Amino acid sequence: MTRSPATRPVPVLALGDVLLVTLQGELRDEAAEQLRYDIVRRIGAGPSPVGGVVIDVSGVETVDSFLGRVLAEIAGSARLLATRTVLSGMRPAVAITLVELGLMLPGLVTALDVESALSLLKDTPSQTLPGHPAHPAFTEEGA
Amino acid sequence: MHDPLSPTTRLPIDSDADLSRVRQRVRQAAADLGFRLVPQTKLVTAASELARNTLVHGGGGHMEMTLLGDGARRGLRLSFVDTGPGIPDVERAMTDGYSTGGGLGLGLGGARRLVREFALDTRPGRGTTVTITDWATGLPSPRTGAS
């Protein structure tokens, strides 16, 4: 069986104390599950403290209920380990599709791009981020 | 009547690598037929949900993809076929939040909301076929089955 590039683990980069994960193109289920494990292990077991996680999905054309669930679970597990997660760069077509699919991912903090995600993590005290958003960078409003 | 523009393409659904392949092929076909970005994304997402159902609940199977012509319209018909246990309670399976596969239970109902035509044929013990059809037009798609 040939292993396409998509089966390789997704790199988790350290940017200061923030973990930056960039998802690109087709992500296989197996790679998504592996990513969840890699991020959570890194937060819980070091080597250095993690102040936040940014997952950039600007390169992702399709988010189905499986990938959506994995992303929400990464954020949930990170939260239990006292670490905040911000999902950045979702494409408009993906956002429209997720809402119609019925998957609105409450509890998943979002930002329009990586830069906003990083400043969100930097500017917001960790206690206020996971709960109800009260920061101008949050663009989600009840429609 | 909807005339096939080309022979039906058959893709196996037996692993998560096949799910990726299904998404890629459906996206390419929809783009080639002139689907705009949002309908294209909805169709690929619906295909991903249904292909995963075929894999997880149906124990694997295949997808049949047919390019359709109807006058000036171009469309895409996708059938997801398995020979698994079938769905005992279709109405319940279409309800959001109902899941037997450890997912969020959005697969069937969610996929139906994302496309214009949706048909489900299931026989207990014999398998399930879900067929979806969508058309590339400049018009926004009508809301069928949405609450």
PDB file of C-alpha atoms in Angstrom:
ATOM      1  CA  MET A   1       0.000   0.000   0.000  1.00  0.00           C
ATOM      2  CA  THR A   2       1.366   3.397  -0.959  1.00  0.00           C
ATOM      3  CA  ARG A   3       1.488   6.105   1.652  1.00  0.00           C
ATOM      4  CA  SER A   4       0.490   9.470   0.259  1.00  0.00           C
ATOM      5  CA  PRO A   5       1.831  12.684   1.837  1.00  0.00           C
ATOM      6  CA  ALA A   6      -1.512  13.095   3.629  1.00  0.00           C
ATOM      7  CA  THR A   7      -0.752  10.130   5.885  1.00  0.00           C
ATOM      8  CA  ARG A   8       2.343  11.809   7.281  1.00  0.00           C
ATOM      9  CA  PRO A   9       1.859  13.371  10.699  1.00  0.00           C
ATOM     10  CA  VAL A  10       0.871  17.056  10.663  1.00  0.00           C
ATOM     11  CA  PRO A  11       3.807  19.135  11.984  1.00  0.00           C
ATOM     12  CA  VAL A  12       3.253  20.904  15.311  1.00  0.00           C
ATOM     13  CA  LEU A  13       5.468  24.016  15.395  1.00  0.00           C
ATOM     14  CA  ALA A  14       6.425  25.914  18.539  1.00  0.00           C
ATOM     15  CA  LEU A  15       6.212  29.693  18.187  1.00  0.00           C
ATOM     16  CA  GLY A  16       7.358  30.950  21.563  1.00  0.00           C
ATOM     17  CA  ASP A  17       5.004  29.162  23.961  1.00  0.00           C
ATOM     18  CA  VAL A  18       2.291  28.779  21.315  1.00  0.00           C
ATOM     19  CA  LEU A  19       1.831  25.611  19.287  1.00  0.00           C
ATOM     20  CA  LEU A  20       1.015  26.382  15.666  1.00  0.00           C
ATOM     21  CA  VAL A  21      -0.583  23.729  13.509  1.00  0.00           C
ATOM     22  CA  THR A  22      -1.310  24.364   9.847  1.00  0.00           C
ATOM     23  CA  LEU A  23      -3.696  21.971   8.168  1.00  0.00           C
ATOM     24  CA  GLN A  24      -3.334  21.679   4.404  1.00  0.00           C
ATOM     25  CA  GLY A  25      -5.503  20.054   1.784  1.00  0.00           C
ATOM     26  CA  GLU A  26      -6.783  16.544   2.345  1.00  0.00           C
ATOM     27  CA  LEU A  27      -6.409  15.360   5.895  1.00  0.00           C
ATOM     28  CA  ARG A  28      -6.975  11.678   6.473  1.00  0.00           C
ATOM     29  CA  ASP A  29      -8.884  10.497   9.531  1.00  0.00           C
ATOM     30  CA  GLU A  30      -5.814   8.717  10.801  1.00  0.00           C
ATOM     31  CA  ALA A  31      -3.698  11.896  10.540  1.00  0.00           C
ATOM     32  CA  ALA A  32      -6.387  13.914  12.367  1.00  0.00           C
ATOM     33  CA  GLU A  33      -6.486  11.418  15.253  1.00  0.00           C
ATOM     34  CA  GLN A  34      -2.681  11.418  15.398  1.00  0.00           C
ATOM     35  CA  LEU A  35      -2.662  15.215  15.513  1.00  0.00           C
ATOM     36  CA  ARG A  36      -5.023  15.219  18.479  1.00  0.00           C
ATOM     37  CA  TYR A  37      -2.692  12.862  20.341  1.00  0.00           C
ATOM     38  CA  ASP A  38       0.435  14.853  19.396  1.00  0.00           C
ATOM     39  CA  ILE A  39      -0.999  18.178  20.579  1.00  0.00           C
ATOM     40  CA  VAL A  40      -2.439  16.869  23.835  1.00  0.00           C
ATOM     41  CA  ARG A  41       0.728  14.944  24.680  1.00  0.00           C
ATOM     42  CA  ARG A  42       2.864  18.002  23.973  1.00  0.00           C
ATOM     43  CA  ILE A  43       0.723  20.129  26.306  1.00  0.00           C
ATOM     44  CA  GLY A  44       0.673  17.581  29.094  1.00  0.00           C
ATOM     45  CA  ALA A  45       4.195  16.161  28.853  1.00  0.00           C
ATOM     46  CA  GLY A  46       6.355  19.045  27.679  1.00  0.00           C
ATOM     47  CA  PRO A  47       9.224  19.598  27.090  1.00  0.00           C
ATOM     48  CA  SER A  48       8.224  23.260  27.598  1.00  0.00           C
ATOM     49  CA  PRO A  49       5.001  24.856  28.907  1.00  0.00           C
ATOM     50  CA  VAL A  50       2.365  25.573  26.261  1.00  0.00           C
ATOM     51  CA  GLY A  51       0.514  28.878  26.502  1.00  0.00           C
ATOM     52  CA  GLY A  52      -1.902  28.275  23.658  1.00  0.00           C
ATOM     53  CA  VAL A  53      -2.641  26.340  20.487  1.00  0.00           C
ATOM     54  CA  VAL A  54      -3.482  27.840  17.098  1.00  0.00           C
ATOM     55  CA  ILE A  55      -4.899  25.530  14.450  1.00  0.00           C
ATOM     56  CA  ASP A  56      -4.966  27.201  11.056  1.00  0.00           C
ATOM     57  CA  VAL A  57      -7.436  25.691   8.603  1.00  0.00           C
ATOM     58  CA  SER A  58      -7.081  28.244   5.782  1.00  0.00           C
ATOM     59  CA  GLY A  59      -5.655  25.498   3.564  1.00  0.00           C
ATOM     60  CA  VAL A  60      -8.564  23.121   4.201  1.00  0.00           C
ATOM     61  CA  GLU A  61     -11.297  22.914   1.569  1.00  0.00           C
ATOM     62  CA  THR A  62     -13.574  20.435   3.334  1.00  0.00           C
ATOM     63  CA  VAL A  63     -14.460  20.047   7.003  1.00  0.00           C
ATOM     64  CA  ASP A  64     -16.934  17.249   7.592  1.00  0.00           C
ATOM     65  CA  SER A  65     -18.468  16.159  10.894  1.00  0.00           C
ATOM     66  CA  PHE A  66     -15.539  13.861  11.655  1.00  0.00           C
ATOM     67  CA  LEU A  67     -12.847  16.529  11.273  1.00  0.00           C
ATOM     68  CA  GLY A  68     -15.076  19.060  13.037  1.00  0.00           C
ATOM     69  CA  ARG A  69     -15.436  16.687  15.963  1.00  0.00           C
ATOM     70  CA  VAL A  70     -11.685  16.085  16.163  1.00  0.00           C
ATOM     71  CA  LEU A  71     -10.989  19.839  16.155  1.00  0.00           C
ATOM     72  CA  ALA A  72     -13.539  20.414  18.919  1.00  0.00           C
ATOM     73  CA  GLU A  73     -12.075  17.526  20.917  1.00  0.00           C
ATOM     74  CA  ILE A  74      -8.552  18.908  20.600  1.00  0.00           C
ATOM     75  CA  ALA A  75      -9.795  22.226  22.002  1.00  0.00           C
ATOM     76  CA  GLY A  76     -11.710  20.408  24.756  1.00  0.00           C
ATOM     77  CA  SER A  77      -8.730  18.291  25.810  1.00  0.00           C
ATOM     78  CA  ALA A  78      -6.405  21.316  25.697  1.00  0.00           C
ATOM     79  CA  ARG A  79      -8.846  23.204  27.914  1.00  0.00           C
ATOM     80  CA  LEU A  80      -8.742  20.404  30.499  1.00  0.00           C
ATOM     81  CA  LEU A  81      -4.964  20.806  30.471  1.00  0.00           C
ATOM     82  CA  ALA A  82      -5.371  24.559  31.086  1.00  0.00           C
ATOM     83  CA  THR A  83      -4.434  25.507  27.532  1.00  0.00           C
ATOM     84  CA  ARG A  84      -6.438  27.620  25.113  1.00  0.00           C
ATOM     85  CA  THR A  85      -7.032  26.730  21.466  1.00  0.00           C
ATOM     86  CA  VAL A  86      -7.960  29.097  18.656  1.00  0.00           C
ATOM     87  CA  LEU A  87      -9.088  27.861  15.243  1.00  0.00           C
ATOM     88  CA  SER A  88      -8.071  30.317  12.540  1.00  0.00           C
ATOM     89  CA  GLY A  89      -8.617  30.920   8.859  1.00  0.00           C
ATOM     90  CA  MET A  90     -11.779  28.963   8.158  1.00  0.00           C
ATOM     91  CA  ARG A  91     -12.885  29.549   4.572  1.00  0.00           C
ATOM     92  CA  PRO A  92     -16.321  31.171   4.124  1.00  0.00           C
ATOM     93  CA  ALA A  93     -17.605  28.243   2.040  1.00  0.00           C
ATOM     94  CA  VAL A  94     -16.579  25.842   4.804  1.00  0.00           C
ATOM     95  CA  ALA A  95     -18.332  27.977   7.441  1.00  0.00           C
ATOM     96  CA  ILE A  96     -21.550  28.065   5.396  1.00  0.00           C
ATOM     97  CA  THR A  97     -21.394  24.305   4.867  1.00  0.00           C
ATOM     98  CA  LEU A  98     -20.770  23.521   8.548  1.00  0.00           C
ATOM     99  CA  VAL A  99     -23.782  25.583   9.644  1.00  0.00           C
ATOM    100  CA  GLU A 100     -26.058  23.830   7.141  1.00  0.00           C
ATOM    101  CA  LEU A 101     -24.611  20.487   8.164  1.00  0.00           C
ATOM    102  CA  GLY A 102     -25.642  21.367  11.714  1.00  0.00           C
ATOM    103  CA  LEU A 103     -22.138  21.506  13.160  1.00  0.00           C
ATOM    104  CA  MET A 104     -21.521  24.918  14.673  1.00  0.00           C
ATOM    105  CA  LEU A 105     -18.800  23.888  17.105  1.00  0.00           C
ATOM    106  CA  PRO A 106     -19.821  25.887  20.160  1.00  0.00           C
ATOM    107  CA  GLY A 107     -16.897  26.235  22.525  1.00  0.00           C
ATOM    108  CA  LEU A 108     -14.379  26.390  19.720  1.00  0.00           C
ATOM    109  CA  VAL A 109     -12.814  29.850  19.724  1.00  0.00           C
ATOM    110  CA  THR A 110     -12.173  31.209  16.232  1.00  0.00           C
ATOM    111  CA  ALA A 111     -10.166  33.988  14.614  1.00  0.00           C
ATOM    112  CA  LEU A 112     -10.064  35.152  11.021  1.00  0.00           C
ATOM    113  CA  ASP A 113      -6.337  34.557  10.566  1.00  0.00           C
ATOM    114  CA  VAL A 114      -3.232  33.337  12.406  1.00  0.00           C
ATOM    115  CA  GLU A 115      -2.174  36.845  13.360  1.00  0.00           C
ATOM    116  CA  SER A 116      -5.506  37.586  15.074  1.00  0.00           C
ATOM    117  CA  ALA A 117      -5.362  34.181  16.742  1.00  0.00           C
ATOM    118  CA  LEU A 118      -1.922  34.905  18.180  1.00  0.00           C
ATOM    119  CA  SER A 119      -2.893  38.345  19.459  1.00  0.00           C
ATOM    120  CA  LEU A 120      -6.048  36.852  20.938  1.00  0.00           C
ATOM    121  CA  LEU A 121      -3.957  34.382  22.927  1.00  0.00           C
ATOM    122  CA  LYS A 122      -1.506  37.101  23.940  1.00  0.00           C
ATOM    123  CA  ASP A 123      -4.043  39.731  24.982  1.00  0.00           C
ATOM    124  CA  THR A 124      -6.637  37.642  26.741  1.00  0.00           C
ATOM    125  CA  PRO A 125      -6.139  36.296  30.243  1.00  0.00           C
ATOM    126  CA  SER A 126      -6.402  32.538  30.128  1.00  0.00           C
ATOM    127  CA  GLN A 127      -9.434  32.439  32.416  1.00  0.00           C
ATOM    128  CA  THR A 128     -11.637  34.450  30.059  1.00  0.00           C
ATOM    129  CA  LEU A 129     -10.926  32.716  26.751  1.00  0.00           C
ATOM    130  CA  PRO A 130     -12.511  29.303  27.010  1.00  0.00           C
ATOM    131  CA  GLY A 131     -15.914  30.477  28.174  1.00  0.00           C
ATOM    132  CA  HIS A 132     -18.057  33.184  26.664  1.00  0.00           C
ATOM    133  CA  PRO A 133     -16.128  35.387  24.259  1.00  0.00           C
ATOM    134  CA  ALA A 134     -15.804  39.011  25.270  1.00  0.00           C
ATOM    135  CA  HIS A 135     -13.068  40.135  22.914  1.00  0.00           C
ATOM    136  CA  PRO A 136     -13.435  42.257  19.756  1.00  0.00           C
ATOM    137  CA  ALA A 137     -11.551  39.681  17.709  1.00  0.00           C
ATOM    138  CA  PHE A 138     -14.408  37.256  18.168  1.00  0.00           C
ATOM    139  CA  THR A 139     -16.552  37.641  15.123  1.00  0.00           C
ATOM    140  CA  GLU A 140     -19.225  35.096  15.967  1.00  0.00           C
ATOM    141  CA  GLU A 141     -22.491  36.761  16.844  1.00  0.00           C
ATOM    142  CA  GLY A 142     -25.847  35.109  17.281  1.00  0.00           C
ATOM    143  CA  ALA A 143     -27.543  35.424  13.905  1.00  0.00           C
TER     144      ALA A 143
ATOM    145  CA  MET B   1     -34.661  13.030 -18.477  1.00  0.00           C
ATOM    146  CA  HIS B   2     -31.133  13.260 -17.111  1.00  0.00           C
ATOM    147  CA  ASP B   3     -28.706  11.830 -19.606  1.00  0.00           C
ATOM    148  CA  PRO B   4     -25.364  10.601 -18.373  1.00  0.00           C
ATOM    149  CA  LEU B   5     -22.599  12.631 -20.005  1.00  0.00           C
ATOM    150  CA  SER B   6     -20.061   9.895 -19.483  1.00  0.00           C
ATOM    151  CA  PRO B   7     -19.842   6.347 -18.177  1.00  0.00           C
ATOM    152  CA  THR B   8     -20.338   5.978 -14.456  1.00  0.00           C
ATOM    153  CA  THR B   9     -17.125   6.026 -12.446  1.00  0.00           C
ATOM    154  CA  ARG B  10     -16.839   3.558  -9.605  1.00  0.00           C
ATOM    155  CA  LEU B  11     -14.625   4.252  -6.594  1.00  0.00           C
ATOM    156  CA  PRO B  12     -14.047   1.804  -3.719  1.00  0.00           C
ATOM    157  CA  ILE B  13     -14.782   2.876  -0.136  1.00  0.00           C
ATOM    158  CA  ASP B  14     -12.819   0.495   2.046  1.00  0.00           C
ATOM    159  CA  SER B  15     -10.422   2.703   4.044  1.00  0.00           C
ATOM    160  CA  ASP B  16      -9.960   6.271   5.200  1.00  0.00           C
ATOM    161  CA  ALA B  17      -7.594   6.757   2.260  1.00  0.00           C
ATOM    162  CA  ASP B  18     -10.597   6.015   0.027  1.00  0.00           C
ATOM    163  CA  LEU B  19     -12.580   8.740   1.818  1.00  0.00           C
ATOM    164  CA  SER B  20      -9.888  11.262   0.822  1.00  0.00           C
ATOM    165  CA  ARG B  21      -9.950   9.973  -2.728  1.00  0.00           C
ATOM    166  CA  VAL B  22     -13.749  10.286  -2.900  1.00  0.00           C
ATOM    167  CA  ARG B  23     -13.559  13.906  -1.716  1.00  0.00           C
ATOM    168  CA  GLN B  24     -10.867  14.745  -4.252  1.00  0.00           C
ATOM    169  CA  ARG B  25     -12.682  13.113  -7.161  1.00  0.00           C
ATOM    170  CA  VAL B  26     -16.037  14.692  -6.322  1.00  0.00           C
ATOM    171  CA  ARG B  27     -14.442  18.129  -5.963  1.00  0.00           C
ATOM    172  CA  GLN B  28     -12.676  17.784  -9.297  1.00  0.00           C
ATOM    173  CA  ALA B  29     -15.832  16.615 -11.078  1.00  0.00           C
ATOM    174  CA  ALA B  30     -17.957  19.397  -9.543  1.00  0.00           C
ATOM    175  CA  ALA B  31     -15.358  22.020 -10.498  1.00  0.00           C
ATOM    176  CA  ASP B  32     -15.203  20.659 -14.051  1.00  0.00           C
ATOM    177  CA  LEU B  33     -19.001  20.878 -14.333  1.00  0.00           C
ATOM    178  CA  GLY B  34     -18.982  24.530 -13.282  1.00  0.00           C
ATOM    179  CA  PHE B  35     -20.237  24.236  -9.692  1.00  0.00           C
ATOM    180  CA  ARG B  36     -19.613  27.416  -7.756  1.00  0.00           C
ATOM    181  CA  LEU B  37     -17.474  27.255  -4.653  1.00  0.00           C
ATOM    182  CA  VAL B  38     -20.198  27.044  -1.985  1.00  0.00           C
ATOM    183  CA  PRO B  39     -22.321  24.358  -3.723  1.00  0.00           C
ATOM    184  CA  GLN B  40     -19.095  22.535  -4.528  1.00  0.00           C
ATOM    185  CA  THR B  41     -18.024  22.573  -0.877  1.00  0.00           C
ATOM    186  CA  LYS B  42     -21.482  21.418   0.247  1.00  0.00           C
ATOM    187  CA  LEU B  43     -21.494  18.557  -2.248  1.00  0.00           C
ATOM    188  CA  VAL B  44     -18.002  17.379  -1.299  1.00  0.00           C
ATOM    189  CA  THR B  45     -18.907  17.558   2.395  1.00  0.00           C
ATOM    190  CA  ALA B  46     -22.130  15.581   1.823  1.00  0.00           C
ATOM    191  CA  ALA B  47     -20.117  13.012  -0.135  1.00  0.00           C
ATOM    192  CA  SER B  48     -17.624  12.767   2.714  1.00  0.00           C
ATOM    193  CA  GLU B  49     -20.394  12.149   5.270  1.00  0.00           C
ATOM    194  CA  LEU B  50     -22.058   9.493   3.126  1.00  0.00           C
ATOM    195  CA  ALA B  51     -18.798   7.784   2.204  1.00  0.00           C
ATOM    196  CA  ARG B  52     -17.922   7.579   5.905  1.00  0.00           C
ATOM    197  CA  ASN B  53     -21.346   6.034   6.602  1.00  0.00           C
ATOM    198  CA  THR B  54     -20.639   3.472   3.880  1.00  0.00           C
ATOM    199  CA  LEU B  55     -17.315   2.658   5.516  1.00  0.00           C
ATOM    200  CA  VAL B  56     -18.332   2.743   9.194  1.00  0.00           C
ATOM    201  CA  HIS B  57     -21.932   1.466   9.152  1.00  0.00           C
ATOM    202  CA  GLY B  58     -21.993  -0.441   5.879  1.00  0.00           C
ATOM    203  CA  GLY B  59     -18.659  -2.173   6.399  1.00  0.00           C
ATOM    204  CA  GLY B  60     -17.334  -0.697   3.156  1.00  0.00           C
ATOM    205  CA  GLY B  61     -18.689  -0.518  -0.361  1.00  0.00           C
ATOM    206  CA  HIS B  62     -18.306   1.850  -3.265  1.00  0.00           C
ATOM    207  CA  MET B  63     -19.385   5.137  -4.779  1.00  0.00           C
ATOM    208  CA  GLU B  64     -20.782   5.510  -8.274  1.00  0.00           C
ATOM    209  CA  MET B  65     -20.338   8.910  -9.856  1.00  0.00           C
ATOM    210  CA  THR B  66     -22.278   9.981 -12.922  1.00  0.00           C
ATOM    211  CA  LEU B  67     -22.042  13.304 -14.731  1.00  0.00           C
ATOM    212  CA  LEU B  68     -25.505  14.371 -15.889  1.00  0.00           C
ATOM    213  CA  GLY B  69     -26.798  16.569 -18.681  1.00  0.00           C
ATOM    214  CA  ASP B  70     -30.330  18.003 -18.759  1.00  0.00           C
ATOM    215  CA  GLY B  71     -30.579  20.622 -21.494  1.00  0.00           C
ATOM    216  CA  ALA B  72     -28.065  23.282 -20.601  1.00  0.00           C
ATOM    217  CA  ARG B  73     -27.785  22.088 -17.011  1.00  0.00           C
ATOM    218  CA  ARG B  74     -24.904  19.985 -15.810  1.00  0.00           C
ATOM    219  CA  GLY B  75     -25.239  17.851 -12.727  1.00  0.00           C
ATOM    220  CA  LEU B  76     -23.541  15.259 -10.643  1.00  0.00           C
ATOM    221  CA  ARG B  77     -25.147  12.121  -9.240  1.00  0.00           C
ATOM    222  CA  LEU B  78     -23.389  10.170  -6.518  1.00  0.00           C
ATOM    223  CA  SER B  79     -24.520   6.810  -5.181  1.00  0.00           C
ATOM    224  CA  PHE B  80     -23.033   5.314  -2.032  1.00  0.00           C
ATOM    225  CA  VAL B  81     -23.565   1.586  -2.004  1.00  0.00           C
ATOM    226  CA  ASP B  82     -22.929  -0.955   0.717  1.00  0.00           C
ATOM    227  CA  THR B  83     -24.094  -4.493   1.422  1.00  0.00           C
ATOM    228  CA  GLY B  84     -24.049  -4.046   5.197  1.00  0.00           C
ATOM    229  CA  PRO B  85     -26.763  -4.557   7.791  1.00  0.00           C
ATOM    230  CA  GLY B  86     -29.075  -1.824   6.459  1.00  0.00           C
ATOM    231  CA  ILE B  87     -30.815   0.844   8.517  1.00  0.00           C
ATOM    232  CA  PRO B  88     -33.614  -0.549  10.710  1.00  0.00           C
ATOM    233  CA  ASP B  89     -35.216   2.804  11.510  1.00  0.00           C
ATOM    234  CA  VAL B  90     -34.660   5.304   8.705  1.00  0.00           C
ATOM    235  CA  GLU B  91     -36.596   8.129  10.311  1.00  0.00           C
ATOM    236  CA  ARG B  92     -34.553   7.854  13.456  1.00  0.00           C
ATOM    237  CA  ALA B  93     -31.288   7.589  11.511  1.00  0.00           C
ATOM    238  CA  MET B  94     -32.112  10.852   9.721  1.00  0.00           C
ATOM    239  CA  THR B  95     -32.542  12.656  13.039  1.00  0.00           C
ATOM    240  CA  ASP B  96     -29.667  14.888  14.098  1.00  0.00           C
ATOM    241  CA  GLY B  97     -27.814  13.566  17.095  1.00  0.00           C
ATOM    242  CA  TYR B  98     -28.685   9.941  16.480  1.00  0.00           C
ATOM    243  CA  SER B  99     -25.513   7.974  15.970  1.00  0.00           C
ATOM    244  CA  THR B 100     -24.523   4.359  16.169  1.00  0.00           C
ATOM    245  CA  GLY B 101     -20.986   4.958  14.978  1.00  0.00           C
ATOM    246  CA  GLY B 102     -19.549   7.163  17.685  1.00  0.00           C
ATOM    247  CA  GLY B 103     -19.941  10.261  15.533  1.00  0.00           C
ATOM    248  CA  LEU B 104     -22.091  13.297  16.012  1.00  0.00           C
ATOM    249  CA  GLY B 105     -25.013  11.723  14.218  1.00  0.00           C
ATOM    250  CA  LEU B 106     -25.134  14.431  11.577  1.00  0.00           C
ATOM    251  CA  GLY B 107     -24.180  12.235   8.639  1.00  0.00           C
ATOM    252  CA  LEU B 108     -27.489  11.389   6.967  1.00  0.00           C
ATOM    253  CA  GLY B 109     -29.621  14.351   7.985  1.00  0.00           C
ATOM    254  CA  GLY B 110     -26.723  16.725   7.467  1.00  0.00           C
ATOM    255  CA  ALA B 111     -25.921  15.367   4.012  1.00  0.00           C
ATOM    256  CA  ARG B 112     -29.578  15.697   3.010  1.00  0.00           C
ATOM    257  CA  ARG B 113     -29.536  19.385   3.946  1.00  0.00           C
ATOM    258  CA  LEU B 114     -26.456  20.028   1.803  1.00  0.00           C
ATOM    259  CA  VAL B 115     -27.777  18.821  -1.566  1.00  0.00           C
ATOM    260  CA  ARG B 116     -30.892  19.263  -3.680  1.00  0.00           C
ATOM    261  CA  GLU B 117     -31.898  15.669  -4.282  1.00  0.00           C
ATOM    262  CA  PHE B 118     -31.517  12.884  -1.763  1.00  0.00           C
ATOM    263  CA  ALA B 119     -32.766   9.309  -1.965  1.00  0.00           C
ATOM    264  CA  LEU B 120     -32.237   6.480   0.476  1.00  0.00           C
ATOM    265  CA  ASP B 121     -32.872   2.823  -0.221  1.00  0.00           C
ATOM    266  CA  THR B 122     -32.182   0.392   2.577  1.00  0.00           C
ATOM    267  CA  ARG B 123     -32.982  -3.263   3.141  1.00  0.00           C
ATOM    268  CA  PRO B 124     -32.332  -4.821   6.534  1.00  0.00           C
ATOM    269  CA  GLY B 125     -29.590  -7.397   6.153  1.00  0.00           C
ATOM    270  CA  ARG B 126     -29.032  -6.517   2.513  1.00  0.00           C
ATOM    271  CA  GLY B 127     -27.434  -3.098   2.475  1.00  0.00           C
ATOM    272  CA  THR B 128     -28.024   0.569   1.866  1.00  0.00           C
ATOM    273  CA  THR B 129     -27.765   2.847  -1.144  1.00  0.00           C
ATOM    274  CA  VAL B 130     -27.880   6.614  -0.726  1.00  0.00           C
ATOM    275  CA  THR B 131     -28.066   8.680  -3.896  1.00  0.00           C
ATOM    276  CA  ILE B 132     -27.578  12.428  -4.036  1.00  0.00           C
ATOM    277  CA  THR B 133     -27.837  14.700  -7.059  1.00  0.00           C
ATOM    278  CA  ASP B 134     -26.921  18.329  -7.436  1.00  0.00           C
ATOM    279  CA  TRP B 135     -26.884  20.742 -10.352  1.00  0.00           C
ATOM    280  CA  ALA B 136     -24.486  23.441 -11.398  1.00  0.00           C
ATOM    281  CA  THR B 137     -26.515  26.578 -11.975  1.00  0.00           C
ATOM    282  CA  GLY B 138     -26.017  30.200 -11.180  1.00  0.00           C
ATOM    283  CA  LEU B 139     -29.067  30.135  -8.927  1.00  0.00           C
ATOM    284  CA  PRO B 140     -28.942  29.548  -5.196  1.00  0.00           C
ATOM    285  CA  SER B 141     -30.172  26.097  -4.351  1.00  0.00           C
ATOM    286  CA  PRO B 142     -33.704  25.798  -2.986  1.00  0.00           C
ATOM    287  CA  ARG B 143     -33.968  24.634   0.573  1.00  0.00           C
ATOM    288  CA  THR B 144     -35.375  21.173   0.573  1.00  0.00           C
ATOM    289  CA  GLY B 145     -35.789  19.237   3.757  1.00  0.00           C
ATOM    290  CA  ALA B 146     -34.585  22.149   5.870  1.00  0.00           C
ATOM    291  CA  SER B 147     -36.637  22.972   8.890  1.00  0.00           C
TER     292      SER B 147
END
